[in-house]
Amino acid sequence: MLLLKKFKGGKMKEKETNHEIISIPKTISQSIYNYLKKSIIENKLKVNERINEKEIADIFRVSRTPVREAVARLAAEGFINIDYHREAVVKEISFKEIQQIFEVIRILDSSTIDLVVDNIDIAALNKIEKMTSKLESYFLTKDINKYIDTNIAIHEKMWACIPNDFLQELLFHCSIKIKRYTFILNQALAHSENL
């Protein structure tokens, strides 16, 4: 089910289809934020790589102001570090940080299961059952990439049933951090000498 969110008259409108949630950016700053965040999560922007504001502004054909807004937002979310010279670089994720994120997810998952059970519909439940079957096959074939992606997708499908928007946002934020880590881990494990 695709939830397409559009801004009309200052309010977000949603449209349902058969895929995932997509938000159409309201501002150019939001578009730049989405672009940079996706590039970081997918490791297209590497750890400690400098964010070149002029280059990003040129790509989007805008001034540096919306780029700075997007960078400041990503810094507030822990994806970018800004040093005292106002240089922005992609933040490194430590193993300790990932352990802490998993601990938060474990605690929140166990405490929200009643909310999920009370609010899940048959379609979502059927989708989770199908994904769980795939998860087992990925485990047996040792397909780590598909296993991790499917495991995250199962959790996200369950979290989408939680009626508490703040709690949902917190869990999805943790999921994004884990996706970034697993992408980097998968890249490292793809080379046999690293195994």
Short mmCIF file of N, CA, C and O in Angstrom, two decimals, residues 109-188:
data_model
loop_
_atom_site.label_atom_id
_atom_site.label_comp_id
_atom_site.label_asym_id
_atom_site.label_seq_id
_atom_site.Cartn_x
_atom_site.Cartn_y
_atom_site.Cartn_z
N ASP A 109 9.98 -2.24 20.85
CA ASP A 109 9.24 -3.34 20.20
C ASP A 109 8.45 -4.14 21.22
O ASP A 109 7.27 -4.43 21.01
N SER A 110 9.10 -4.51 22.31
CA SER A 110 8.41 -5.35 23.30
C SER A 110 7.29 -4.59 24.00
O SER A 110 6.28 -5.17 24.36
N SER A 111 7.45 -3.27 24.16
CA SER A 111 6.41 -2.51 24.85
C SER A 111 5.28 -2.06 23.92
O SER A 111 4.22 -1.65 24.39
N THR A 112 5.49 -2.14 22.61
CA THR A 112 4.44 -1.70 21.68
C THR A 112 3.68 -2.85 21.04
O THR A 112 2.74 -2.61 20.27
N ILE A 113 4.03 -4.06 21.34
CA ILE A 113 3.39 -5.21 20.68
C ILE A 113 1.87 -5.22 20.89
O ILE A 113 1.12 -5.56 19.98
N ASP A 114 1.42 -4.79 22.08
CA ASP A 114 -0.03 -4.74 22.32
C ASP A 114 -0.71 -3.73 21.39
O ASP A 114 -1.81 -3.98 20.89
N LEU A 115 -0.05 -2.59 21.14
CA LEU A 115 -0.60 -1.59 20.23
C LEU A 115 -0.70 -2.15 18.81
O LEU A 115 -1.67 -1.90 18.11
N VAL A 116 0.32 -2.89 18.40
CA VAL A 116 0.32 -3.49 17.07
C VAL A 116 -0.82 -4.50 16.96
O VAL A 116 -1.62 -4.46 16.02
N VAL A 117 -0.92 -5.39 17.94
CA VAL A 117 -1.96 -6.44 17.91
C VAL A 117 -3.35 -5.82 17.89
O VAL A 117 -4.23 -6.28 17.16
N ASP A 118 -3.53 -4.75 18.66
CA ASP A 118 -4.85 -4.11 18.73
C ASP A 118 -5.22 -3.36 17.44
O ASP A 118 -6.39 -3.10 17.20
N ASN A 119 -4.23 -3.00 16.63
CA ASN A 119 -4.49 -2.12 15.49
C ASN A 119 -4.15 -2.70 14.13
O ASN A 119 -4.42 -2.07 13.11
N ILE A 120 -3.59 -3.90 14.08
CA ILE A 120 -3.20 -4.48 12.79
C ILE A 120 -4.43 -5.00 12.05
O ILE A 120 -5.36 -5.51 12.67
N ASP A 121 -4.44 -4.84 10.75
CA ASP A 121 -5.55 -5.38 9.95
C ASP A 121 -5.10 -6.67 9.26
O ASP A 121 -3.92 -7.00 9.25
N ILE A 122 -6.04 -7.37 8.68
CA ILE A 122 -5.77 -8.67 8.05
C ILE A 122 -4.76 -8.53 6.91
O ILE A 122 -3.86 -9.36 6.77
N ALA A 123 -4.88 -7.49 6.10
CA ALA A 123 -3.97 -7.31 4.97
C ALA A 123 -2.52 -7.16 5.45
O ALA A 123 -1.61 -7.77 4.90
N ALA A 124 -2.33 -6.35 6.49
CA ALA A 124 -0.97 -6.15 7.03
C ALA A 124 -0.45 -7.45 7.63
O ALA A 124 0.72 -7.80 7.46
N LEU A 125 -1.31 -8.17 8.34
CA LEU A 125 -0.92 -9.44 8.94
C LEU A 125 -0.50 -10.45 7.88
O LEU A 125 0.52 -11.13 8.02
N ASN A 126 -1.28 -10.54 6.80
CA ASN A 126 -0.93 -11.45 5.71
C ASN A 126 0.41 -11.07 5.07
O ASN A 126 1.22 -11.94 4.74
N LYS A 127 0.64 -9.78 4.89
CA LYS A 127 1.90 -9.31 4.31
C LYS A 127 3.08 -9.68 5.22
O LYS A 127 4.11 -10.15 4.75
N ILE A 128 2.91 -9.51 6.53
CA ILE A 128 3.97 -9.86 7.49
C ILE A 128 4.24 -11.36 7.46
O ILE A 128 5.40 -11.78 7.52
N GLU A 129 3.19 -12.17 7.37
CA GLU A 129 3.38 -13.63 7.29
C GLU A 129 4.17 -14.03 6.05
O GLU A 129 5.07 -14.87 6.12
N LYS A 130 3.87 -13.40 4.90
CA LYS A 130 4.61 -13.69 3.67
C LYS A 130 6.07 -13.26 3.80
O LYS A 130 6.97 -13.99 3.38
N MET A 131 6.29 -12.09 4.38
CA MET A 131 7.66 -11.61 4.56
C MET A 131 8.44 -12.51 5.52
O MET A 131 9.63 -12.77 5.32
N THR A 132 7.76 -13.04 6.54
CA THR A 132 8.41 -13.93 7.50
C THR A 132 8.83 -15.23 6.83
O THR A 132 9.91 -15.76 7.10
N SER A 133 8.01 -15.74 5.92
CA SER A 133 8.39 -16.94 5.16
C SER A 133 9.62 -16.68 4.31
O SER A 133 10.54 -17.50 4.24
N LYS A 134 9.66 -15.51 3.67
CA LYS A 134 10.83 -15.14 2.87
C LYS A 134 12.06 -14.99 3.76
O LYS A 134 13.15 -15.39 3.38
N LEU A 135 11.86 -14.44 4.94
CA LEU A 135 12.96 -14.24 5.89
C LEU A 135 13.62 -15.58 6.21
O LEU A 135 14.84 -15.69 6.21
N GLU A 136 12.80 -16.59 6.43
CA GLU A 136 13.34 -17.92 6.73
C GLU A 136 14.15 -18.48 5.56
O GLU A 136 15.23 -19.02 5.74
N SER A 137 13.65 -18.28 4.34
CA SER A 137 14.39 -18.79 3.18
C SER A 137 15.71 -18.04 2.99
O SER A 137 16.72 -18.63 2.62
N TYR A 138 15.71 -16.74 3.27
CA TYR A 138 16.95 -15.96 3.15
C TYR A 138 17.97 -16.40 4.20
O TYR A 138 19.17 -16.43 3.95
N PHE A 139 17.47 -16.78 5.36
CA PHE A 139 18.36 -17.28 6.42
C PHE A 139 18.99 -18.60 5.97
O PHE A 139 20.19 -18.80 6.10
N LEU A 140 18.17 -19.49 5.42
CA LEU A 140 18.66 -20.81 5.01
C LEU A 140 19.65 -20.72 3.85
O LEU A 140 20.60 -21.50 3.77
N THR A 141 19.45 -19.75 2.95
CA THR A 141 20.36 -19.59 1.81
C THR A 141 21.50 -18.62 2.12
O THR A 141 22.32 -18.34 1.24
N LYS A 142 21.52 -18.12 3.34
CA LYS A 142 22.56 -17.19 3.80
C LYS A 142 22.66 -15.93 2.93
O LYS A 142 23.74 -15.40 2.70
N ASP A 143 21.50 -15.44 2.48
CA ASP A 143 21.43 -14.20 1.71
C ASP A 143 21.27 -13.05 2.71
O ASP A 143 20.16 -12.62 3.02
N ILE A 144 22.41 -12.57 3.23
CA ILE A 144 22.39 -11.59 4.32
C ILE A 144 21.71 -10.28 3.93
O ILE A 144 20.99 -9.69 4.72
N ASN A 145 21.91 -9.82 2.70
CA ASN A 145 21.30 -8.56 2.27
C ASN A 145 19.78 -8.63 2.29
O ASN A 145 19.13 -7.76 2.86
N LYS A 146 19.24 -9.69 1.68
CA LYS A 146 17.78 -9.83 1.65
C LYS A 146 17.23 -10.13 3.05
O LYS A 146 16.14 -9.68 3.39
N TYR A 147 17.99 -10.86 3.85
CA TYR A 147 17.56 -11.15 5.21
C TYR A 147 17.41 -9.86 6.01
O TYR A 147 16.38 -9.62 6.64
N ILE A 148 18.43 -9.02 5.97
CA ILE A 148 18.40 -7.77 6.73
C ILE A 148 17.29 -6.86 6.22
O ILE A 148 16.52 -6.31 7.00
N ASP A 149 17.19 -6.69 4.89
CA ASP A 149 16.15 -5.83 4.32
C ASP A 149 14.75 -6.31 4.69
O ASP A 149 13.88 -5.52 5.04
N THR A 150 14.53 -7.62 4.63
CA THR A 150 13.22 -8.18 4.94
C THR A 150 12.91 -8.05 6.42
O THR A 150 11.77 -7.74 6.80
N ASN A 151 13.90 -8.29 7.27
CA ASN A 151 13.70 -8.15 8.71
C ASN A 151 13.29 -6.71 9.06
O ASN A 151 12.35 -6.49 9.83
N ILE A 152 13.98 -5.74 8.47
CA ILE A 152 13.63 -4.34 8.71
C ILE A 152 12.22 -4.06 8.18
O ILE A 152 11.42 -3.38 8.84
N ALA A 153 11.90 -4.58 6.99
CA ALA A 153 10.57 -4.35 6.40
C ALA A 153 9.45 -4.93 7.27
O ALA A 153 8.38 -4.32 7.39
N ILE A 154 9.69 -6.08 7.89
CA ILE A 154 8.69 -6.68 8.78
C ILE A 154 8.43 -5.75 9.96
O ILE A 154 7.28 -5.48 10.31
N HIS A 155 9.51 -5.28 10.57
CA HIS A 155 9.35 -4.36 11.71
C HIS A 155 8.64 -3.08 11.29
O HIS A 155 7.74 -2.60 11.99
N GLU A 156 9.01 -2.53 10.15
CA GLU A 156 8.38 -1.29 9.70
C GLU A 156 6.90 -1.49 9.41
O GLU A 156 6.09 -0.60 9.67
N LYS A 157 6.54 -2.65 8.88
CA LYS A 157 5.13 -2.95 8.62
C LYS A 157 4.34 -3.02 9.93
O LYS A 157 3.22 -2.52 10.03
N MET A 158 4.96 -3.62 10.96
CA MET A 158 4.30 -3.69 12.27
C MET A 158 4.19 -2.29 12.88
O MET A 158 3.14 -1.92 13.41
N TRP A 159 5.26 -1.52 12.81
CA TRP A 159 5.26 -0.18 13.41
C TRP A 159 4.24 0.74 12.75
O TRP A 159 3.70 1.64 13.40
N ALA A 160 3.95 0.50 11.47
CA ALA A 160 2.97 1.33 10.77
C ALA A 160 1.57 1.17 11.38
O ALA A 160 0.70 2.01 11.17
N CYS A 161 1.36 0.11 12.15
CA CYS A 161 0.06 -0.14 12.79
C CYS A 161 -0.09 0.59 14.13
O CYS A 161 -1.17 0.61 14.70
N ILE A 162 0.99 1.16 14.62
CA ILE A 162 0.96 1.84 15.92
C ILE A 162 0.26 3.19 15.75
O ILE A 162 0.67 3.99 14.91
N PRO A 163 -0.78 3.47 16.55
CA PRO A 163 -1.52 4.72 16.39
C PRO A 163 -0.80 5.95 16.98
O PRO A 163 -1.26 7.07 16.78
N ASN A 164 0.31 5.75 17.66
CA ASN A 164 1.05 6.86 18.26
C ASN A 164 2.09 7.37 17.25
O ASN A 164 3.11 6.71 17.01
N ASP A 165 1.83 8.54 16.66
CA ASP A 165 2.71 9.08 15.61
C ASP A 165 4.13 9.33 16.11
O ASP A 165 5.09 9.10 15.39
N PHE A 166 4.26 9.83 17.32
CA PHE A 166 5.60 10.12 17.85
C PHE A 166 6.41 8.84 18.01
O PHE A 166 7.58 8.77 17.64
N LEU A 167 5.78 7.81 18.54
CA LEU A 167 6.44 6.52 18.72
C LEU A 167 6.83 5.92 17.37
O LEU A 167 7.94 5.40 17.20
N GLN A 168 5.92 6.01 16.40
CA GLN A 168 6.22 5.55 15.05
C GLN A 168 7.44 6.27 14.48
O GLN A 168 8.35 5.64 13.93
N GLU A 169 7.45 7.58 14.61
CA GLU A 169 8.55 8.38 14.08
C GLU A 169 9.88 7.99 14.72
O GLU A 169 10.90 7.86 14.05
N LEU A 170 9.87 7.76 16.02
CA LEU A 170 11.08 7.35 16.74
C LEU A 170 11.59 6.00 16.24
O LEU A 170 12.78 5.84 15.97
N LEU A 171 10.69 5.05 16.08
CA LEU A 171 11.08 3.72 15.59
C LEU A 171 11.60 3.78 14.16
O LEU A 171 12.61 3.15 13.83
N PHE A 172 10.94 4.54 13.29
CA PHE A 172 11.40 4.66 11.91
C PHE A 172 12.75 5.37 11.84
O PHE A 172 13.58 5.04 11.00
N HIS A 173 12.98 6.34 12.73
CA HIS A 173 14.28 7.02 12.77
C HIS A 173 15.38 6.01 13.14
O HIS A 173 16.45 6.01 12.53
N CYS A 174 15.11 5.17 14.12
CA CYS A 174 16.08 4.12 14.49
C CYS A 174 16.31 3.18 13.30
O CYS A 174 17.45 2.78 13.04
N SER A 175 15.26 2.84 12.59
CA SER A 175 15.36 1.95 11.44
C SER A 175 16.26 2.54 10.36
O SER A 175 17.07 1.83 9.76
N ILE A 176 16.15 3.83 10.14
CA ILE A 176 16.99 4.49 9.13
C ILE A 176 18.46 4.41 9.52
O ILE A 176 19.32 4.14 8.69
N LYS A 177 18.75 4.60 10.80
CA LYS A 177 20.14 4.50 11.27
C LYS A 177 20.66 3.08 11.05
O LYS A 177 21.80 2.88 10.65
N ILE A 178 19.82 2.09 11.31
CA ILE A 178 20.24 0.70 11.14
C ILE A 178 20.44 0.39 9.66
O ILE A 178 21.39 -0.30 9.30
N LYS A 179 19.58 0.91 8.79
CA LYS A 179 19.75 0.70 7.35
C LYS A 179 21.10 1.23 6.90
O LYS A 179 21.79 0.60 6.09
N ARG A 180 21.47 2.38 7.41
CA ARG A 180 22.77 2.96 7.03
C ARG A 180 23.90 2.05 7.48
O ARG A 180 24.83 1.78 6.73
N TYR A 181 23.80 1.54 8.68
CA TYR A 181 24.86 0.66 9.22
C TYR A 181 24.91 -0.64 8.44
O TYR A 181 25.98 -1.09 8.06
N THR A 182 23.76 -1.23 8.17
CA THR A 182 23.77 -2.53 7.48
C THR A 182 24.25 -2.39 6.04
O THR A 182 24.88 -3.28 5.52
N PHE A 183 23.97 -1.25 5.41
CA PHE A 183 24.48 -1.04 4.06
C PHE A 183 26.01 -1.04 4.08
O PHE A 183 26.65 -1.68 3.26
N ILE A 184 26.59 -0.35 5.03
CA ILE A 184 28.04 -0.29 5.16
C ILE A 184 28.59 -1.68 5.49
O ILE A 184 29.57 -2.13 4.91
N LEU A 185 27.94 -2.38 6.41
CA LEU A 185 28.37 -3.73 6.78
C LEU A 185 28.29 -4.68 5.59
O LEU A 185 29.22 -5.44 5.32
N ASN A 186 27.20 -4.62 4.85
CA ASN A 186 27.04 -5.49 3.67
C ASN A 186 28.11 -5.22 2.63
O ASN A 186 28.61 -6.14 2.00
N GLN A 187 28.46 -3.95 2.46
CA GLN A 187 29.51 -3.61 1.51
C GLN A 187 30.84 -4.22 1.95
O GLN A 187 31.60 -4.75 1.15
N ALA A 188 31.11 -4.17 3.25
CA ALA A 188 32.35 -4.73 3.77
C ALA A 188 32.38 -6.26 3.62
O ALA A 188 33.40 -6.83 3.25
#
